[in-house]
Amino acid sequence: MKKIVIIGGGAAGAKAASKSKRLNPENHVELYTRDSEIAVSLCGLPYYIEGSVDDINKLIIRTPKDFLNMGISVFLNHNLEEIYPEQNCVLINGNHIFYDELILALGADVNIPNIENIFANNVFTLRSIASGKAIREKMFNSKSVILLGAGYIGIELAEAFIKNGLDVIIVEAKDRIASDFDEDFSKLIQDVIISKCNSKMQTFYGERAVKITVDENNNFKSLITESQKEFFADFLVLSTGASPNTGIAQKSGIKLGITGAIEVDNRMRTNIKNIFACGDCTQKYDIVTREPAYLGLGTIANKEGRVAAINATCNKEFEVFDGILSSVITRFFDYTISKTGLTFQKAMEYSKKVNLEPISATITKKDKASYMPFTNELTLKVVADKRSGEILGAQSIGCVGNVAQRINTITSALKARLTVDELLHLDLPYAPPYSSSVDPILTAAYKLKDQIKK
Amino acid sequence: MKKIVIIGGGAAGAKAASKSKRLNPENHVELYTRDSEIAVSLCGLPYYIEGSVDDINKLIIRTPKDFLNMGISVFLNHNLEEIYPEQNCVLINGNHIFYDELILALGADVNIPNIENIFANNVFTLRSIASGKAIREKMFNSKSVILLGAGYIGIELAEAFIKNGLDVIIVEAKDRIASDFDEDFSKLIQDVIISKCNSKMQTFYGERAVKITVDENNNFKSLITESQKEFFADFLVLSTGASPNTGIAQKSGIKLGITGAIEVDNRMRTNIKNIFACGDCTQKYDIVTREPAYLGLGTIANKEGRVAAINATCNKEFEVFDGILSSVITRFFDYTISKTGLTFQKAMEYSKKVNLEPISATITKKDKASYMPFTNELTLKVVADKRSGEILGAQSIGCVGNVAQRINTITSALKARLTVDELLHLDLPYAPPYSSSVDPILTAAYKLKDQIKK
């Protein structure tokens, strides 16, 4: 029997708790979270705001009651204040709690940019049930909104607001939308905005926000950028990303990695004995580059929570988590945008460090046999190394067309370090309603092969 | 410069011709086919009969004119009569034609079962534009049809006929529908028939057809089985599969493999110098079992045609085709049915030969985050080896839910011989409209892992 204390109730913490208990029902498992709910699907919030998820409570995947039924104690609104590694003890809400194993699933905090009046009324962040409710309520009393940041959350919220009749202004410091895709993909996403939103959505890139103006009641009035542009709207949402919550951990002697997240080994162990970390507070490792990386996503958190629990709970066996591919997918109107592994741009950066010659092939092709009704085009870009032929990454965008099918397939290829030669004979199932007889993946691989031979 | 003669105008032959010419425009490329069209998408025929492809000519992907424009001579209605390997010569329609390299893309012929009166009027096969037209025409003047054989073509045609208001009777010698899936999947497909067709589709398994009765004009009247059941309908379609067309090749000294198809090495070379074979007439190799296999599919034919052309055309470089996974996919009403690699049943058979302990995990799960609107369930079964953890195959069925996405992903895993441990941390992209945060593939992998540890 062990006493396992878990700090954090997001995807990683919830998974770590349930897994720790299941592995050995004699374990005492306690979960402490600073939030007032646990196991919330944060990625569902934009769909609640949009209205396609009709009840926000559906985003609460498990309640404290569910955990109680598993024999796990959940403490809501409990703040971690300090860790005493020497004593195997944590300070939470003023109380000392001892542990045999500690699992830190501290999550991430929304990045609050350094802007004058950032804490004005009607400036929102989105990272909880309460904030989701508040934004949806505000939306119904508003005609316009500014989104500060044009990443995934920005894109998803923009669609939600447009569908609810608002005018949307996106202000982004970087030079384009979805800047972790290659530039040509940012351009394709921009084309979707133009075709779907007309003048309802305005986008401003390369604009660094510096000041918020407020009215006499400290309500948001406008956003001013470095170039002295001023944008007016009824409210503003910060879609500026999130950063690992590591303050207390670092203060207590837990080592952070170069990404600023908690450094863990492949068993999710921190530098301190009996302390594990998992989820959005931890540093990741990129399978392709073998370098540290950071990306806070529920799917990764879930896997890490499971691995941390196995390693914290079992004395003999262990489980390894080998890293991520930075795979993402998002819906934007009836388009799907997805990527896995390295973009061409990332591969070029990486090639400054290692002996790599990035090449890429971009194809646009129908998603079904050309003679079938309701075909749609998808664009697929695959990146590879000219020298070894190794596949390095892929990006895809398409209207309805099955983008997820292709990107998911390439995740396996990346995991296995398949080469172009191996990819181009992949036996993908084919029938006219599902693909063209030469799948877009194979077409891209053929194009890469041509470049390798040159 | 070489003179390259290609026999056959299906997917393999058409690909081999265009690739041979493209690789070296100075090559003389001649394509001879017994048919009156080339480059027909046979797999599109059921959708033409159904009506979703409105013009059968759309199934002709390329015409002789297209080939003429590439500088390739196409000879329609030309029959291969003999091959003289010693002379590098073929006899076609009574003429001697010399070649430097010969590529046999002879295709497959519909299996004609040994049944009395099998050549009666209104007994159809489906493997050409003409037969597609004839069946669709007959369908409009009919109220009922018998499908002999419950494989993929049988399933696809059944749907086409039901949608056009016919009563359908399926008669199958084996004990179930789609018998190259595991039994539990045949059962799930049968459930779809029951829920979608009510009494419009009747299925009879374990019924071996022995006799067709005809009226005074030799028109089809009924089908009688070994058990003396008699089935009446307006017409009958043989959906009994197809076998490699190898007669002339074998007669001319070309070696067949144990599957009865032409034996080729991984460069698509036959046992005779300067003679290559590709497509439905050739034997395949199973990547998982490393054993000979046979499956005639356009996607495989396309790859093989390309490889044969490269190896026939180039003297220095060569290209290798390493085999197939027997991946298939088919639509059945709003369901998708797909598989790749070994079924559990196949794995059990294979385990009699090699040291293998097949295990499987079957899960049924929503295809999106549970709180999203319009979720559907999909069932996924993954087969693995308990000893090595190696993934051996997967089957999936689901209503709308993205079956193709999951099976395609597992083709990469099979190609790379990934293990359960490697699959269960696969970084599949996730967003609520596309998956649950723990993808069905990962859930299945976790279940397999539990079995491996036991």
Tab-separated table of N, CA and C in Angstrom, chain A residues 128-196:
chain	number	residue	atom	x	y	z
A	128	SER	N	-11.706	27.675	-17.962
A	128	SER	CA	-12.492	27.039	-16.903
A	128	SER	C	-13.958	27.090	-17.303
A	129	ILE	N	-14.750	26.319	-16.584
A	129	ILE	CA	-16.193	26.325	-16.780
A	129	ILE	C	-16.730	27.744	-16.571
A	130	ALA	N	-16.269	28.385	-15.489
A	130	ALA	CA	-16.774	29.721	-15.169
A	130	ALA	C	-16.475	30.705	-16.295
A	131	SER	N	-15.251	30.645	-16.844
A	131	SER	CA	-14.895	31.596	-17.899
A	131	SER	C	-15.669	31.290	-19.183
A	132	GLY	N	-15.935	30.011	-19.435
A	132	GLY	CA	-16.744	29.648	-20.605
A	132	GLY	C	-18.141	30.236	-20.504
A	133	LYS	N	-18.744	30.095	-19.314
A	133	LYS	CA	-20.087	30.651	-19.077
A	133	LYS	C	-20.080	32.166	-19.240
A	134	ALA	N	-19.067	32.811	-18.651
A	134	ALA	CA	-18.995	34.278	-18.674
A	134	ALA	C	-18.870	34.794	-20.101
A	135	ILE	N	-18.048	34.130	-20.907
A	135	ILE	CA	-17.854	34.595	-22.284
A	135	ILE	C	-19.128	34.408	-23.091
A	136	ARG	N	-19.777	33.258	-22.904
A	136	ARG	CA	-21.011	33.020	-23.672
A	136	ARG	C	-22.085	34.051	-23.303
A	137	GLU	N	-22.178	34.350	-22.011
A	137	GLU	CA	-23.157	35.334	-21.559
A	137	GLU	C	-22.842	36.715	-22.161
A	138	LYS	N	-21.579	37.087	-22.098
A	138	LYS	CA	-21.157	38.385	-22.643
A	138	LYS	C	-21.441	38.435	-24.151
A	139	MET	N	-21.187	37.321	-24.825
A	139	MET	CA	-21.396	37.251	-26.279
A	139	MET	C	-22.831	37.635	-26.644
A	140	PHE	N	-23.788	37.162	-25.837
A	140	PHE	CA	-25.193	37.419	-26.163
A	140	PHE	C	-25.572	38.893	-26.012
A	141	ASN	N	-24.762	39.633	-25.247
A	141	ASN	CA	-25.046	41.060	-25.074
A	141	ASN	C	-24.100	41.930	-25.883
A	142	SER	N	-23.464	41.346	-26.882
A	142	SER	CA	-22.422	42.095	-27.597
A	142	SER	C	-22.604	41.984	-29.097
A	143	LYS	N	-21.991	42.938	-29.788
A	143	LYS	CA	-22.019	42.925	-31.242
A	143	LYS	C	-20.638	42.692	-31.832
A	144	SER	N	-19.605	42.853	-31.000
A	144	SER	CA	-18.249	42.735	-31.551
A	144	SER	C	-17.287	42.263	-30.474
A	145	VAL	N	-16.220	41.626	-30.932
A	145	VAL	CA	-15.222	41.088	-30.006
A	145	VAL	C	-13.843	41.192	-30.633
A	146	ILE	N	-12.844	41.387	-29.786
A	146	ILE	CA	-11.453	41.319	-30.242
A	146	ILE	C	-10.846	40.045	-29.670
A	147	LEU	N	-10.181	39.281	-30.538
A	147	LEU	CA	-9.427	38.115	-30.077
A	147	LEU	C	-7.964	38.476	-30.156
A	148	LEU	N	-7.292	38.420	-29.021
A	148	LEU	CA	-5.866	38.736	-29.018
A	148	LEU	C	-5.092	37.425	-29.127
A	149	GLY	N	-4.631	37.121	-30.327
A	149	GLY	CA	-3.907	35.865	-30.571
A	149	GLY	C	-4.628	35.009	-31.588
A	150	ALA	N	-3.906	34.569	-32.614
A	150	ALA	CA	-4.519	33.824	-33.718
A	150	ALA	C	-3.990	32.399	-33.789
A	151	GLY	N	-3.937	31.755	-32.608
A	151	GLY	CA	-3.601	30.335	-32.563
A	151	GLY	C	-4.879	29.522	-32.649
A	152	TYR	N	-4.822	28.264	-32.163
A	152	TYR	CA	-5.992	27.385	-32.300
A	152	TYR	C	-7.206	27.898	-31.558
A	153	ILE	N	-7.006	28.319	-30.300
A	153	ILE	CA	-8.154	28.791	-29.523
A	153	ILE	C	-8.735	30.033	-30.193
A	154	GLY	N	-7.858	30.893	-30.689
A	154	GLY	CA	-8.311	32.084	-31.402
A	154	GLY	C	-9.162	31.711	-32.604
A	155	ILE	N	-8.696	30.750	-33.366
A	155	ILE	CA	-9.418	30.300	-34.566
A	155	ILE	C	-10.772	29.708	-34.188
A	156	GLU	N	-10.760	28.848	-33.181
A	156	GLU	CA	-12.005	28.175	-32.781
A	156	GLU	C	-13.013	29.174	-32.215
A	157	LEU	N	-12.531	30.122	-31.412
A	157	LEU	CA	-13.434	31.133	-30.849
A	157	LEU	C	-13.955	32.073	-31.939
A	158	ALA	N	-13.105	32.407	-32.892
A	158	ALA	CA	-13.532	33.290	-33.982
A	158	ALA	C	-14.752	32.682	-34.674
A	159	GLU	N	-14.671	31.373	-34.978
A	159	GLU	CA	-15.792	30.696	-35.627
A	159	GLU	C	-17.042	30.750	-34.737
A	160	ALA	N	-16.843	30.472	-33.438
A	160	ALA	CA	-17.976	30.479	-32.502
A	160	ALA	C	-18.666	31.837	-32.487
A	161	PHE	N	-17.888	32.900	-32.451
A	161	PHE	CA	-18.462	34.247	-32.381
A	161	PHE	C	-19.137	34.630	-33.705
A	162	ILE	N	-18.485	34.301	-34.812
A	162	ILE	CA	-19.080	34.600	-36.133
A	162	ILE	C	-20.431	33.900	-36.260
A	163	LYS	N	-20.474	32.630	-35.848
A	163	LYS	CA	-21.722	31.866	-35.961
A	163	LYS	C	-22.823	32.457	-35.085
A	164	ASN	N	-22.422	33.191	-34.049
A	164	ASN	CA	-23.413	33.825	-33.183
A	164	ASN	C	-23.627	35.300	-33.539
A	165	GLY	N	-23.176	35.674	-34.734
A	165	GLY	CA	-23.548	36.987	-35.273
A	165	GLY	C	-22.645	38.143	-34.893
A	166	LEU	N	-21.539	37.870	-34.225
A	166	LEU	CA	-20.666	38.978	-33.834
A	166	LEU	C	-19.706	39.360	-34.954
A	167	ASP	N	-19.243	40.592	-34.901
A	167	ASP	CA	-18.101	41.011	-35.713
A	167	ASP	C	-16.842	40.681	-34.928
A	168	VAL	N	-15.886	40.084	-35.625
A	168	VAL	CA	-14.682	39.616	-34.937
A	168	VAL	C	-13.460	40.343	-35.483
A	169	ILE	N	-12.625	40.807	-34.575
A	169	ILE	CA	-11.328	41.382	-34.946
A	169	ILE	C	-10.252	40.512	-34.307
A	170	ILE	N	-9.367	39.980	-35.138
A	170	ILE	CA	-8.235	39.209	-34.604
A	170	ILE	C	-6.996	40.096	-34.663
A	171	VAL	N	-6.307	40.192	-33.526
A	171	VAL	CA	-5.061	40.964	-33.475
A	171	VAL	C	-3.953	40.004	-33.038
A	172	GLU	N	-2.965	39.876	-33.876
A	172	GLU	CA	-1.910	38.884	-33.633
A	172	GLU	C	-0.544	39.545	-33.804
A	173	ALA	N	0.352	39.279	-32.844
A	173	ALA	CA	1.686	39.890	-32.896
A	173	ALA	C	2.529	39.279	-34.007
A	174	LYS	N	2.351	37.984	-34.249
A	174	LYS	CA	3.128	37.340	-35.314
A	174	LYS	C	2.587	37.773	-36.672
A	175	ASP	N	3.283	37.377	-37.719
A	175	ASP	CA	2.954	37.923	-39.030
A	175	ASP	C	1.838	37.176	-39.760
A	176	ARG	N	1.238	36.172	-39.061
A	176	ARG	CA	0.192	35.408	-39.750
A	176	ARG	C	-0.611	34.553	-38.782
A	177	ILE	N	-1.680	33.979	-39.278
A	177	ILE	CA	-2.547	33.121	-38.473
A	177	ILE	C	-1.882	31.741	-38.358
A	178	ALA	N	-2.166	31.054	-37.244
A	178	ALA	CA	-1.696	29.677	-37.045
A	178	ALA	C	-0.228	29.526	-37.436
A	179	SER	N	0.608	30.302	-36.780
A	179	SER	CA	1.996	30.411	-37.229
A	179	SER	C	2.848	29.193	-36.916
A	180	ASP	N	2.288	28.177	-36.261
A	180	ASP	CA	3.089	26.956	-36.131
A	180	ASP	C	2.887	26.026	-37.323
A	181	PHE	N	2.024	26.432	-38.274
A	181	PHE	CA	1.990	25.774	-39.585
A	181	PHE	C	2.952	26.524	-40.503
A	182	ASP	N	3.268	25.916	-41.644
A	182	ASP	CA	4.068	26.637	-42.630
A	182	ASP	C	3.268	27.808	-43.194
A	183	GLU	N	3.995	28.739	-43.765
A	183	GLU	CA	3.395	29.967	-44.264
A	183	GLU	C	2.320	29.694	-45.315
A	184	ASP	N	2.566	28.712	-46.188
A	184	ASP	CA	1.561	28.441	-47.222
A	184	ASP	C	0.250	27.949	-46.607
A	185	PHE	N	0.340	27.268	-45.456
A	185	PHE	CA	-0.881	26.827	-44.786
A	185	PHE	C	-1.592	27.990	-44.085
A	186	SER	N	-0.832	28.881	-43.496
A	186	SER	CA	-1.444	30.078	-42.914
A	186	SER	C	-2.234	30.814	-43.996
A	187	LYS	N	-1.661	30.848	-45.187
A	187	LYS	CA	-2.315	31.509	-46.322
A	187	LYS	C	-3.634	30.790	-46.664
A	188	LEU	N	-3.616	29.475	-46.655
A	188	LEU	CA	-4.838	28.715	-46.971
A	188	LEU	C	-5.911	28.967	-45.904
A	189	ILE	N	-5.492	29.055	-44.649
A	189	ILE	CA	-6.459	29.325	-43.574
A	189	ILE	C	-7.028	30.737	-43.755
A	190	GLN	N	-6.165	31.662	-44.111
A	190	GLN	CA	-6.615	33.030	-44.359
A	190	GLN	C	-7.647	33.057	-45.502
A	191	ASP	N	-7.423	32.231	-46.513
A	191	ASP	CA	-8.386	32.138	-47.624
A	191	ASP	C	-9.753	31.676	-47.127
A	192	VAL	N	-9.742	30.757	-46.161
A	192	VAL	CA	-11.018	30.276	-45.608
A	192	VAL	C	-11.736	31.433	-44.911
A	193	ILE	N	-11.000	32.211	-44.150
A	193	ILE	CA	-11.601	33.372	-43.471
A	193	ILE	C	-12.274	34.275	-44.497
A	194	ILE	N	-11.541	34.537	-45.573
A	194	ILE	CA	-12.083	35.453	-46.591
A	194	ILE	C	-13.339	34.862	-47.217
A	195	SER	N	-13.300	33.569	-47.528
A	195	SER	CA	-14.455	32.987	-48.222
A	195	SER	C	-15.652	32.780	-47.292
A	196	LYS	N	-15.404	32.585	-45.992
A	196	LYS	CA	-16.507	32.259	-45.082
A	196	LYS	C	-17.047	33.487	-44.353
